[in-house]
Amino acid sequence: LKNIHLLSPEQIELAKLLLETGQSHLFQHWAEPGVDDEEKKAFFDQIARLNSSYPGGLASYIKTARELLADSKAGRNPFDGFTPSVPTGEVLTFGDENFINFEEAGIREAQKAAFVLVAGGLGERLGYNGIKVALPRETTTGTCFLQHYIESILALQEASCKFTQGECQKKIPFVIMTSDDTHLRTLQLLESNSYFGMEPTQVKLLKQEKVACLDDNDASLALDPHNKYRIQTKPHGHGDVHSLLYSSGLLNSWRDAGLSWVLFFQDTNGLLFNAIPAAIGVSATKQYHVNSLAVPRKAKEAIGGITRLTHSDGRTMVINVEYNQLDPLLRATGNPDGDVNDETGYSPFPGNINQLILELGSYIEELTKTGGAIKEFVNPKYKDASKTSFKSSTRLECMMQDYPKTLPPTARVGFTVMDAWLAYAPVKNNPEDAAKVPKGNPYHSATFGEMAVYRANSLILRKAGVEVADPVLKVFNGQEVEVWPLITWQPKWALTFADVKNKVHGSCSISQRSAMAIKGRNVFVEDLSLDGAVLIDAIDDAEVKVGGSIQNKGWSIENVDYKDTSVPEELRTRGFRLNKIEQLEKNYSEPGKFCLKP
Ligand code: UGB
């Protein structure tokens, strides 16, 4: 109170709010007026931010925290009354007629989509020092994840525009959710690379704020251990994306521009865009309000399971159940073995890869009711069984895939299962943890993420009729992986299976030790026999036919130890480095028709 004359009317309101919500302890250590006055103002600046960035403000945060902490103390779980069962969804097989039809429908519809990348996480499990979207997706070309995502969206935009009569001006909007941990570095990466070819106005960064930490079951806000005039804060989770999008006003502007779909995706899945055209096609054909992408999931694998939950009162929903909750939920509901593989060798619950497609109209309708607030959870680490105090402060968290939890029963919530080799290879685990992943389960490491790109491209080419040699098994950073030929292409070369078939003709073969990187739109592979390395880079107006027998010493793959700090982090986390011994490299920078036939 002695400091009250320092405060503006708004700050007095905030002080009242804190006192009324039982937070008087925050002022107990305040110095006399005249001492630390700037710090006191900064305290209220922070409180104002915490209050305005949370739907319903701090009072609502504290109220929800008290309820969730009481539930946690009482051992009540959020699934009380619910019985899990296996839901039914659309299961696609790459390359069959159904898949091709969905891809075509998806490409038509893509110009009505907006993309949202959640990239506010630092990736503690990976232990990488930089931002994850700057990591190379593969080291054959060194293209980073963000570049690949942007090039994929641009390729979709262009392919989709072909379905529009007359000149198509449509630009697919791209939003990136960042946090204090990632914002500046994401912006720098974009600016120093001219937005990887996207118009800067097409890209919008929305920064999520952290939320206040809580010291006890009464939701007392925690002071920062290093500054008694600050609240300690931690990330609130990827669920923030919904309230941020809502408050940004973007959703209405997208609706006014005639858009229908919002696609959400995560920071390091190098295969994701293999699944996007067909998945949009499923959403459009089935008129899904919510479509989650999924892959077959090994029991206990660290990805959430898509589950139908039926309540004893009759309510039912199809929702992701996080990996640490699915097993106990099954055990508690009459499945003594918990989450186990069935005769297919996989868990019957499809794995959530956190790629969501929401129908814009119903999304706006729902967010108008909720303000984008997502059902939260709290995960305090208690000191002992009395559950009265915490080992360290906790906070509320939320996940973007929990969006359907508040939807009315009439909502059309579906999911689409794709082959894992085609659609999902995230880079989440550090080498040590990856090496401990049970045999047969995917490593989700940097090693795995890159090798999965080559494997998928090889399998796609095989399906298109190319004779691609079998892989060899190799161990990098303690992980045994299949090494396929190092094949990469730019998204504008091919987005769909139909595109690949259009670009590959005659009888082609690629040996296991080969590398092939295609940059350019109009590169056609015809009667090629490749045993070595070939790199093609062609401008759009150059039409290049690549064929004949290309043979050279090619590239080798050298092991690198992840503990060897003389090697850049991006390489040693993969456990290998490409040794580029000999290659055929051709650049076509003039318009015209060309033939590369050594
Ligand atoms: N992220 C943010 O943008 N902000 C945050 O505050 C936190 C994260 P993780 P997680 O695909 O295998 C998810 O840490 O949360 C971004 C699903 O919940 O990589 O452990 C972050 O930058 C789970 O159901 O994953 O698990 C990244 O892009 C399962 O599907 C994204 O959010 C799992 O992903 C995910 O963050 C999976």
XYZ file of C-alpha atoms and ligand atoms in Angstrom:
635
model
C 0.000 0.000 0.000
C 2.879 2.334 0.713
C 3.757 2.083 -2.972
C 0.286 2.843 -4.234
C 1.053 6.407 -5.297
C 3.578 4.998 -7.792
C 0.868 3.151 -9.679
C -1.297 4.182 -12.625
C -5.068 3.491 -12.444
C -4.549 0.373 -14.634
C -1.830 -0.877 -12.338
C -4.037 -0.330 -9.299
C -6.678 -2.503 -10.989
C -4.083 -5.214 -11.567
C -2.913 -4.975 -7.941
C -6.527 -5.386 -6.799
C -6.908 -8.398 -9.044
C -3.862 -10.009 -7.483
C -5.055 -9.307 -3.935
C -8.556 -10.581 -4.679
C -7.151 -13.793 -6.118
C -5.089 -14.498 -3.017
C -1.701 -13.354 -4.336
C -0.755 -10.865 -1.593
C 2.491 -12.784 -1.002
C 3.806 -11.236 -4.211
C 4.077 -7.846 -2.483
C 5.496 -9.023 0.817
C 9.106 -8.391 -0.157
C 8.540 -5.012 -1.736
C 10.984 -2.276 -0.748
C 9.998 1.163 0.567
C 8.890 3.721 -2.029
C 11.957 5.213 -3.678
C 13.763 1.876 -3.758
C 13.462 -0.419 -6.812
C 10.674 1.732 -8.261
C 11.574 0.849 -11.869
C 11.491 -2.840 -11.009
C 8.057 -2.402 -9.469
C 6.790 -0.846 -12.699
C 8.322 -3.698 -14.673
C 6.494 -6.117 -12.369
C 3.176 -4.583 -13.368
C 4.153 -4.585 -17.038
C 4.659 -8.313 -16.721
C 1.360 -8.773 -14.850
C -0.425 -6.796 -17.588
C 1.081 -9.093 -20.219
C 0.193 -12.257 -18.328
C -3.326 -10.925 -17.867
C -3.949 -9.921 -21.472
C -2.376 -12.922 -23.170
C -4.524 -15.523 -21.411
C -8.175 -15.989 -22.448
C -10.194 -14.693 -19.477
C -7.126 -13.114 -17.879
C -5.149 -14.030 -14.777
C -8.243 -14.453 -12.609
C -9.403 -17.199 -14.924
C -5.919 -18.772 -15.000
C -5.780 -18.907 -11.198
C -9.322 -20.273 -10.908
C -8.653 -23.061 -13.416
C -5.329 -23.809 -11.768
C -7.008 -24.272 -8.369
C -9.552 -26.661 -9.867
C -6.991 -28.708 -11.778
C -4.588 -28.821 -8.815
C -7.422 -30.031 -6.558
C -8.274 -32.745 -9.120
C -4.638 -33.745 -9.335
C -4.292 -33.922 -5.545
C -7.447 -36.021 -5.280
C -6.068 -38.344 -7.965
C -9.059 -37.654 -10.231
C -8.080 -38.156 -13.795
C -9.534 -36.281 -16.768
C -10.839 -39.533 -18.195
C -12.984 -40.463 -15.199
C -16.195 -42.003 -16.493
C -14.801 -42.523 -20.015
C -14.170 -45.884 -21.652
C -11.662 -46.004 -24.514
C -12.274 -47.901 -27.728
C -10.668 -48.035 -31.155
C -12.188 -45.422 -33.483
C -12.744 -45.849 -37.201
C -11.213 -43.454 -39.701
C -9.986 -43.223 -43.245
C -7.052 -45.570 -43.815
C -5.079 -44.719 -46.958
C -2.588 -46.817 -48.883
C -0.005 -44.870 -50.821
C -0.362 -45.017 -54.570
C -3.678 -46.848 -54.913
C -6.616 -45.367 -56.798
C -8.288 -44.058 -53.664
C -5.078 -42.305 -52.599
C -4.557 -40.774 -56.025
C -8.134 -39.472 -56.076
C -7.756 -37.910 -52.641
C -4.472 -36.311 -53.728
C -6.115 -34.761 -56.745
C -9.031 -33.470 -54.679
C -6.536 -32.090 -52.151
C -4.516 -30.211 -54.748
C -7.674 -28.548 -56.073
C -8.643 -27.518 -52.566
C -5.183 -26.388 -51.404
C -5.658 -22.805 -52.582
C -8.376 -22.542 -49.932
C -5.944 -23.508 -47.174
C -3.821 -21.611 -44.686
C -0.854 -23.279 -43.002
C 0.132 -22.855 -39.357
C 3.446 -24.153 -38.070
C 3.832 -24.426 -34.298
C 7.471 -23.723 -33.641
C 7.634 -22.250 -30.157
C 9.202 -25.317 -28.561
C 12.901 -25.588 -27.960
C 12.935 -29.340 -28.258
C 14.321 -30.300 -24.859
C 14.189 -33.978 -25.816
C 16.498 -33.313 -28.783
C 18.934 -31.189 -26.823
C 19.821 -29.106 -29.894
C 21.019 -25.575 -29.230
C 19.494 -23.835 -32.227
C 15.914 -23.625 -33.432
C 14.681 -26.898 -34.820
C 13.283 -25.504 -38.084
C 16.826 -24.438 -39.035
C 18.097 -28.028 -38.918
C 18.805 -29.643 -42.282
C 15.987 -31.949 -43.314
C 18.685 -33.929 -45.136
C 22.362 -33.281 -45.742
C 22.428 -34.219 -49.441
C 21.263 -30.686 -50.269
C 21.416 -29.166 -46.766
C 17.866 -27.790 -47.142
C 16.522 -26.882 -43.697
C 13.043 -27.804 -42.488
C 11.701 -24.282 -42.819
C 12.884 -23.984 -46.414
C 11.342 -27.335 -47.267
C 8.022 -26.329 -45.681
C 7.930 -23.024 -47.514
C 8.863 -24.605 -50.842
C 6.155 -27.218 -50.304
C 3.504 -24.580 -49.616
C 4.600 -22.602 -52.683
C 4.463 -25.723 -54.814
C 0.969 -26.497 -53.531
C -0.095 -22.941 -54.256
C 1.120 -23.177 -57.801
C -0.327 -26.634 -58.431
C -3.666 -25.625 -56.982
C -3.855 -22.428 -59.003
C -3.879 -24.521 -62.189
C -7.435 -25.488 -61.303
C -8.534 -21.854 -61.355
C -9.785 -20.345 -64.587
C -7.893 -17.223 -65.638
C -5.012 -15.732 -63.726
C -4.717 -17.006 -60.187
C -3.518 -14.527 -57.581
C -4.077 -16.793 -54.611
C -1.272 -16.823 -52.044
C -1.499 -19.452 -49.350
C -1.057 -17.742 -45.954
C 1.642 -19.173 -43.707
C 1.671 -18.511 -39.956
C 4.494 -19.528 -37.661
C 3.861 -19.621 -33.934
C 7.073 -18.726 -32.112
C 7.948 -18.095 -28.477
C 10.560 -15.976 -26.724
C 12.873 -18.962 -27.157
C 12.517 -19.121 -30.944
C 11.102 -15.839 -32.256
C 14.198 -13.833 -33.158
C 16.087 -16.750 -34.614
C 13.095 -17.748 -36.749
C 12.776 -14.211 -38.052
C 16.512 -14.037 -38.775
C 16.420 -17.336 -40.639
C 13.590 -16.042 -42.828
C 15.090 -12.610 -43.415
C 18.573 -13.801 -44.202
C 17.169 -16.207 -46.811
C 14.641 -13.867 -48.479
C 11.841 -15.896 -46.931
C 12.961 -18.856 -49.044
C 11.091 -17.451 -52.029
C 7.797 -16.704 -50.308
C 6.496 -13.154 -50.294
C 7.239 -11.724 -46.844
C 3.632 -10.498 -46.577
C 2.474 -14.098 -46.910
C 4.265 -15.073 -43.707
C 3.079 -14.002 -40.277
C 4.827 -14.749 -37.010
C 2.677 -14.964 -33.875
C 4.606 -15.151 -30.631
C 3.144 -17.125 -27.760
C 3.667 -15.854 -24.211
C 4.670 -18.033 -21.323
C 2.302 -18.482 -18.370
C 2.759 -17.903 -14.650
C 4.246 -20.672 -12.541
C 2.438 -21.936 -9.467
C 4.037 -22.716 -6.123
C 1.338 -24.682 -4.325
C -2.093 -26.290 -4.499
C -3.675 -22.918 -3.805
C -2.251 -21.628 -7.104
C 0.027 -19.068 -5.445
C 1.946 -17.461 -8.287
C 5.660 -18.242 -8.071
C 8.229 -15.474 -7.860
C 11.201 -15.682 -10.163
C 14.040 -17.110 -8.052
C 16.371 -14.459 -9.530
C 14.132 -11.399 -9.202
C 11.585 -10.776 -6.478
C 9.761 -8.298 -8.760
C 9.004 -10.868 -11.425
C 6.733 -13.883 -11.725
C 8.413 -17.068 -12.837
C 7.002 -18.232 -16.190
C 7.118 -21.384 -18.330
C 5.717 -22.421 -21.730
C 2.016 -23.157 -21.849
C 2.219 -25.622 -24.751
C 1.299 -25.739 -28.424
C -2.422 -25.339 -27.595
C -1.785 -21.580 -27.443
C -1.949 -21.511 -31.209
C -5.749 -21.378 -31.167
C -6.136 -18.322 -28.938
C -3.310 -16.558 -30.760
C -4.914 -17.144 -34.139
C -8.254 -16.011 -32.786
C -6.969 -12.790 -31.242
C -4.824 -11.994 -34.303
C -7.960 -11.463 -36.416
C -6.435 -13.613 -39.161
C -9.215 -16.178 -39.140
C -11.877 -13.696 -40.192
C -9.650 -12.247 -42.884
C -9.078 -15.760 -44.222
C -12.794 -16.433 -44.249
C -13.385 -13.172 -46.102
C -10.775 -14.239 -48.647
C -12.734 -17.443 -49.286
C -10.494 -19.892 -47.451
C -11.903 -23.140 -46.028
C -9.094 -24.992 -44.268
C -6.478 -24.346 -41.597
C -3.646 -26.864 -41.446
C -1.517 -27.147 -38.323
C 1.846 -28.865 -38.290
C 4.949 -29.375 -36.142
C 8.545 -28.233 -36.498
C 10.531 -31.250 -37.721
C 8.617 -33.728 -39.830
C 10.461 -33.982 -43.138
C 7.826 -36.297 -44.633
C 4.739 -34.345 -43.735
C 4.055 -32.834 -47.140
C 3.917 -36.316 -48.681
C 0.662 -36.657 -46.753
C -0.807 -33.189 -47.140
C -2.493 -33.340 -50.565
C -4.352 -36.580 -49.801
C -5.251 -35.407 -46.296
C -6.790 -32.179 -47.575
C -8.634 -34.334 -50.102
C -10.068 -36.446 -47.271
C -11.164 -33.347 -45.333
C -12.852 -31.861 -48.379
C -14.504 -35.084 -49.543
C -15.733 -36.136 -46.101
C -16.491 -32.552 -45.048
C -14.619 -33.126 -41.799
C -14.615 -30.257 -39.318
C -11.539 -31.820 -37.752
C -9.187 -34.230 -39.484
C -6.144 -35.512 -37.563
C -3.361 -37.228 -39.402
C -2.213 -40.476 -37.899
C 0.156 -43.358 -38.567
C 0.183 -46.938 -37.285
C 1.678 -46.766 -33.807
C 3.706 -49.294 -31.861
C 2.311 -49.864 -28.365
C 3.875 -47.482 -25.840
C 5.566 -45.489 -28.603
C 5.978 -41.864 -27.468
C 3.242 -40.454 -29.668
C -0.352 -39.924 -28.592
C -3.033 -42.460 -29.553
C -6.250 -41.481 -31.316
C -9.036 -42.920 -29.237
C -12.803 -42.956 -29.069
C -13.868 -42.051 -25.546
C -17.387 -42.912 -24.468
C -18.679 -41.493 -21.200
C -21.111 -43.338 -18.952
C -23.542 -40.465 -19.594
C -23.478 -41.240 -23.338
C -21.115 -38.480 -24.506
C -18.541 -39.621 -26.999
C -15.556 -38.029 -28.702
C -12.626 -38.996 -30.895
C -9.541 -37.462 -29.363
C -5.819 -37.844 -28.873
C -4.836 -39.499 -25.591
C -1.216 -38.701 -24.765
C 1.221 -41.603 -24.696
C 1.713 -41.463 -20.930
C -2.059 -41.589 -20.325
C -3.229 -44.230 -22.782
C -1.698 -47.220 -21.023
C -3.058 -46.360 -17.519
C -6.461 -45.491 -19.016
C -6.685 -48.889 -20.709
C -5.609 -50.702 -17.558
C -8.188 -48.817 -15.498
C -10.991 -49.761 -17.894
C -10.788 -53.516 -18.068
C -7.696 -54.045 -20.232
C -5.188 -55.505 -17.761
C -2.385 -55.587 -20.354
C -2.735 -51.894 -21.142
C -1.434 -50.586 -24.450
C -0.185 -53.643 -26.386
C 0.387 -54.517 -30.022
C -2.290 -56.644 -31.666
C -1.804 -59.294 -34.357
C -0.800 -56.602 -36.865
C 2.260 -55.848 -34.717
C 0.880 -52.377 -33.917
C -1.261 -50.847 -31.205
C -4.894 -50.755 -32.360
C -4.886 -47.026 -31.501
C -3.519 -44.977 -34.431
C -0.632 -42.655 -33.553
C -1.364 -38.941 -33.562
C 1.242 -37.048 -35.571
C -0.280 -33.741 -34.561
C -1.107 -32.591 -38.020
C -4.615 -31.201 -37.902
C -6.858 -29.913 -40.638
C -9.695 -27.755 -39.332
C -12.606 -26.485 -41.392
C -12.418 -22.716 -41.103
C -16.121 -21.864 -40.709
C -16.765 -24.245 -37.826
C -13.387 -23.325 -36.315
C -14.324 -19.644 -36.192
C -17.735 -20.529 -34.772
C -16.153 -22.550 -31.987
C -13.462 -20.005 -31.161
C -16.044 -17.258 -31.003
C -17.496 -19.200 -28.068
C -14.233 -20.194 -26.377
C -11.881 -17.356 -27.351
C -9.486 -20.117 -28.344
C -9.120 -21.462 -24.808
C -8.169 -25.121 -24.850
C -8.780 -27.649 -22.074
C -5.679 -27.518 -19.923
C -3.897 -29.917 -17.637
C -1.398 -29.653 -14.818
C 1.408 -32.017 -14.039
C 2.915 -31.119 -10.638
C 5.834 -33.125 -9.321
C 4.920 -33.623 -5.644
C 7.495 -33.788 -2.845
C 5.772 -36.722 -1.158
C 2.586 -38.786 -1.048
C 0.734 -36.129 0.962
C 0.701 -34.124 -2.302
C 0.836 -30.876 -0.342
C 3.989 -29.377 -1.823
C 5.839 -29.468 -5.135
C 9.470 -30.268 -5.903
C 9.523 -27.254 -8.208
C 6.913 -24.817 -9.453
C 4.380 -26.058 -11.983
C 2.050 -24.389 -14.498
C -0.992 -25.101 -16.638
C -0.349 -26.565 -20.077
C -2.438 -27.168 -23.167
C -2.127 -29.069 -26.444
C -3.383 -28.047 -29.866
C -4.904 -31.473 -30.549
C -7.269 -31.033 -27.573
C -9.251 -28.532 -29.621
C -12.106 -31.042 -30.319
C -12.752 -31.506 -26.579
C -15.165 -28.578 -26.444
C -16.913 -29.294 -29.753
C -20.633 -30.140 -29.847
C -21.557 -33.794 -30.576
C -22.681 -32.782 -34.074
C -19.090 -31.907 -35.071
C -17.617 -34.131 -37.760
C -14.338 -35.258 -36.204
C -12.354 -37.769 -38.208
C -8.848 -38.929 -38.799
C -6.737 -40.206 -41.647
C -4.159 -42.939 -41.239
C -1.206 -42.912 -43.643
C 1.791 -45.200 -43.968
C 4.399 -44.110 -41.419
C 7.225 -44.439 -43.963
C 5.431 -41.893 -46.123
C 4.195 -39.364 -43.601
C 6.047 -39.278 -40.313
C 9.706 -38.932 -39.379
C 10.090 -36.276 -36.677
C 13.417 -35.287 -35.170
C 12.713 -35.257 -31.457
C 15.123 -37.531 -29.591
C 18.804 -37.002 -28.814
C 21.206 -39.788 -29.854
C 21.478 -41.314 -26.385
C 17.734 -41.583 -25.874
C 17.189 -42.732 -29.451
C 19.654 -45.587 -28.996
C 17.494 -46.787 -26.066
C 14.264 -46.908 -28.096
C 13.014 -50.525 -28.133
C 14.055 -52.396 -31.264
C 11.474 -52.103 -34.007
C 10.124 -48.761 -32.771
C 11.079 -45.653 -34.740
C 13.979 -43.679 -33.251
C 12.601 -40.215 -34.017
C 16.172 -38.919 -34.014
C 18.172 -36.783 -36.460
C 19.648 -39.987 -37.932
C 16.202 -41.447 -38.440
C 14.686 -38.202 -39.766
C 17.187 -37.970 -42.622
C 17.294 -41.663 -43.512
C 13.483 -41.675 -43.579
C 13.508 -39.036 -46.332
C 15.695 -41.238 -48.566
C 13.626 -44.292 -47.754
C 10.339 -42.571 -48.575
C 11.656 -41.123 -51.833
C 13.085 -44.502 -52.840
C 9.812 -46.275 -52.086
C 7.822 -43.649 -53.987
C 10.090 -44.060 -57.028
C 9.778 -47.829 -56.773
C 6.010 -47.499 -56.804
C 6.394 -45.327 -59.926
C 8.258 -48.146 -61.621
C 11.894 -47.274 -60.966
C 14.092 -50.197 -60.027
C 15.589 -48.922 -56.760
C 18.078 -51.269 -55.109
C 17.450 -52.675 -51.643
C 18.866 -50.758 -48.691
C 21.762 -51.851 -46.498
C 21.660 -51.786 -42.711
C 24.085 -49.461 -40.929
C 24.526 -48.293 -37.356
C 24.927 -44.575 -36.583
C 25.002 -43.267 -33.011
C 23.916 -46.691 -31.792
C 20.869 -46.815 -34.059
C 20.477 -49.406 -36.773
C 18.869 -47.855 -39.840
C 18.159 -48.764 -43.454
C 20.365 -46.819 -45.833
C 18.656 -46.322 -49.189
C 20.050 -44.372 -52.131
C 20.283 -40.682 -51.186
C 17.389 -39.412 -53.296
C 15.931 -35.934 -52.838
C 13.796 -33.636 -54.926
C 12.369 -30.178 -54.550
C 8.642 -30.022 -53.785
C 7.987 -28.248 -57.072
C 9.379 -31.256 -58.932
C 6.688 -33.492 -57.465
C 4.102 -33.063 -54.725
C 1.865 -36.001 -55.495
C 2.272 -39.529 -56.757
C 0.764 -38.424 -60.079
C 3.510 -35.775 -60.365
C 6.218 -38.378 -59.779
C 4.733 -40.643 -62.439
C 4.703 -37.704 -64.850
C 8.384 -37.045 -64.290
C 9.723 -40.592 -64.512
C 9.602 -42.561 -67.748
C 10.946 -45.685 -69.392
C 13.097 -48.168 -67.606
C 15.136 -46.595 -64.796
C 17.359 -48.093 -62.143
C 19.225 -46.646 -59.155
C 21.878 -48.556 -57.224
C 22.062 -48.524 -53.437
C 25.236 -46.432 -53.275
C 23.763 -43.704 -55.470
C 22.757 -40.140 -54.734
C 20.344 -38.069 -56.802
C 19.241 -34.511 -56.057
C 16.744 -32.802 -58.339
C 16.259 -29.061 -58.103
C 13.873 -27.674 -60.646
C 10.401 -28.149 -61.980
C 10.823 -29.551 -65.485
C 13.360 -32.282 -64.999
C 12.347 -35.612 -66.532
C 14.055 -38.856 -65.666
C 13.964 -41.221 -68.616
C 15.695 -44.571 -69.104
C 18.267 -43.681 -66.484
C 20.690 -46.153 -65.024
C 22.346 -44.478 -62.045
C 25.300 -45.850 -60.137
C 26.957 -42.847 -58.492
C 25.918 -39.286 -57.716
C 24.035 -36.830 -59.917
C 22.908 -33.311 -59.025
C 20.598 -31.373 -61.348
C 19.665 -27.738 -60.872
C 17.416 -26.220 -63.537
C 15.418 -23.012 -63.779
C 11.709 -23.410 -64.445
C 12.055 -22.514 -68.131
C 14.667 -25.163 -68.739
C 13.267 -28.580 -69.653
C 15.845 -31.233 -68.928
C 15.798 -34.925 -69.770
C 18.126 -37.019 -67.639
C 18.865 -40.497 -68.908
C 21.458 -43.000 -70.041
C 24.040 -44.553 -67.802
C 25.505 -42.287 -65.145
C 28.338 -43.866 -63.285
C 30.927 -42.307 -61.002
C 32.626 -42.856 -57.665
C 29.706 -41.135 -55.979
C 29.472 -40.385 -52.269
C 30.281 -42.377 -49.199
C 28.764 -42.157 -45.737
C 31.229 -41.725 -42.878
C 30.378 -42.425 -39.281
C 30.637 -39.515 -36.843
C 30.412 -39.909 -33.086
C 27.860 -37.638 -31.439
C 30.341 -36.960 -28.642
C 32.939 -35.580 -31.077
C 32.545 -31.854 -30.463
C 34.921 -30.970 -33.313
C 32.065 -31.832 -35.674
C 29.134 -29.378 -36.022
C 26.168 -30.280 -33.853
C 23.874 -30.695 -36.892
C 26.105 -33.501 -38.159
C 27.165 -35.269 -35.030
C 23.551 -35.647 -33.856
C 23.001 -37.612 -37.097
C 26.003 -39.806 -36.538
C 27.179 -39.536 -40.131
C 28.594 -37.195 -42.702
C 28.376 -37.467 -46.491
C 31.752 -37.629 -48.167
C 31.189 -36.228 -51.646
C 33.904 -37.989 -53.652
C 32.679 -37.666 -57.214
C 29.469 -36.531 -58.814
C 27.916 -35.357 -62.042
C 26.652 -31.861 -61.386
C 24.696 -29.870 -63.985
C 23.166 -26.414 -63.766
C 20.692 -25.194 -66.352
C 20.269 -21.457 -65.969
C 19.061 -20.618 -69.500
C 15.601 -21.366 -70.917
C 15.411 -24.165 -73.473
C 15.280 -27.924 -73.899
C 18.231 -29.985 -72.754
C 19.243 -33.595 -72.614
C 21.704 -35.025 -70.137
C 22.742 -38.404 -71.477
C 26.338 -39.234 -70.716
N 5.519 -26.256 -29.381
C 5.164 -24.927 -29.368
O 5.020 -24.294 -30.416
N 4.985 -24.330 -28.157
C 5.119 -24.985 -26.978
O 4.920 -24.368 -25.918
C 5.488 -26.354 -27.022
C 5.679 -26.964 -28.243
P 7.026 -31.505 -29.130
P 5.083 -33.131 -27.755
O 4.288 -35.805 -32.978
O 5.250 -37.347 -31.876
C 3.307 -33.851 -29.566
O 7.665 -31.135 -27.853
O 4.269 -31.934 -27.323
C 5.664 -26.922 -30.695
C 1.893 -34.362 -29.355
O 1.366 -33.720 -28.168
O 7.871 -31.892 -30.292
O 5.845 -33.889 -26.759
C 7.041 -27.482 -30.945
O 7.904 -26.484 -31.463
C 1.829 -35.864 -29.227
O 0.473 -36.294 -29.202
O 6.006 -32.705 -28.973
O 4.108 -34.181 -28.439
C 6.729 -28.611 -31.919
O 6.651 -28.126 -33.240
C 2.558 -36.568 -30.372
O 1.758 -36.602 -31.475
C 5.329 -29.072 -31.489
O 4.781 -28.026 -30.721
C 3.909 -35.927 -30.646
O 3.845 -34.483 -30.710
C 5.323 -30.384 -30.698
O 6.148 -30.281 -29.564
C 4.501 -36.398 -31.936
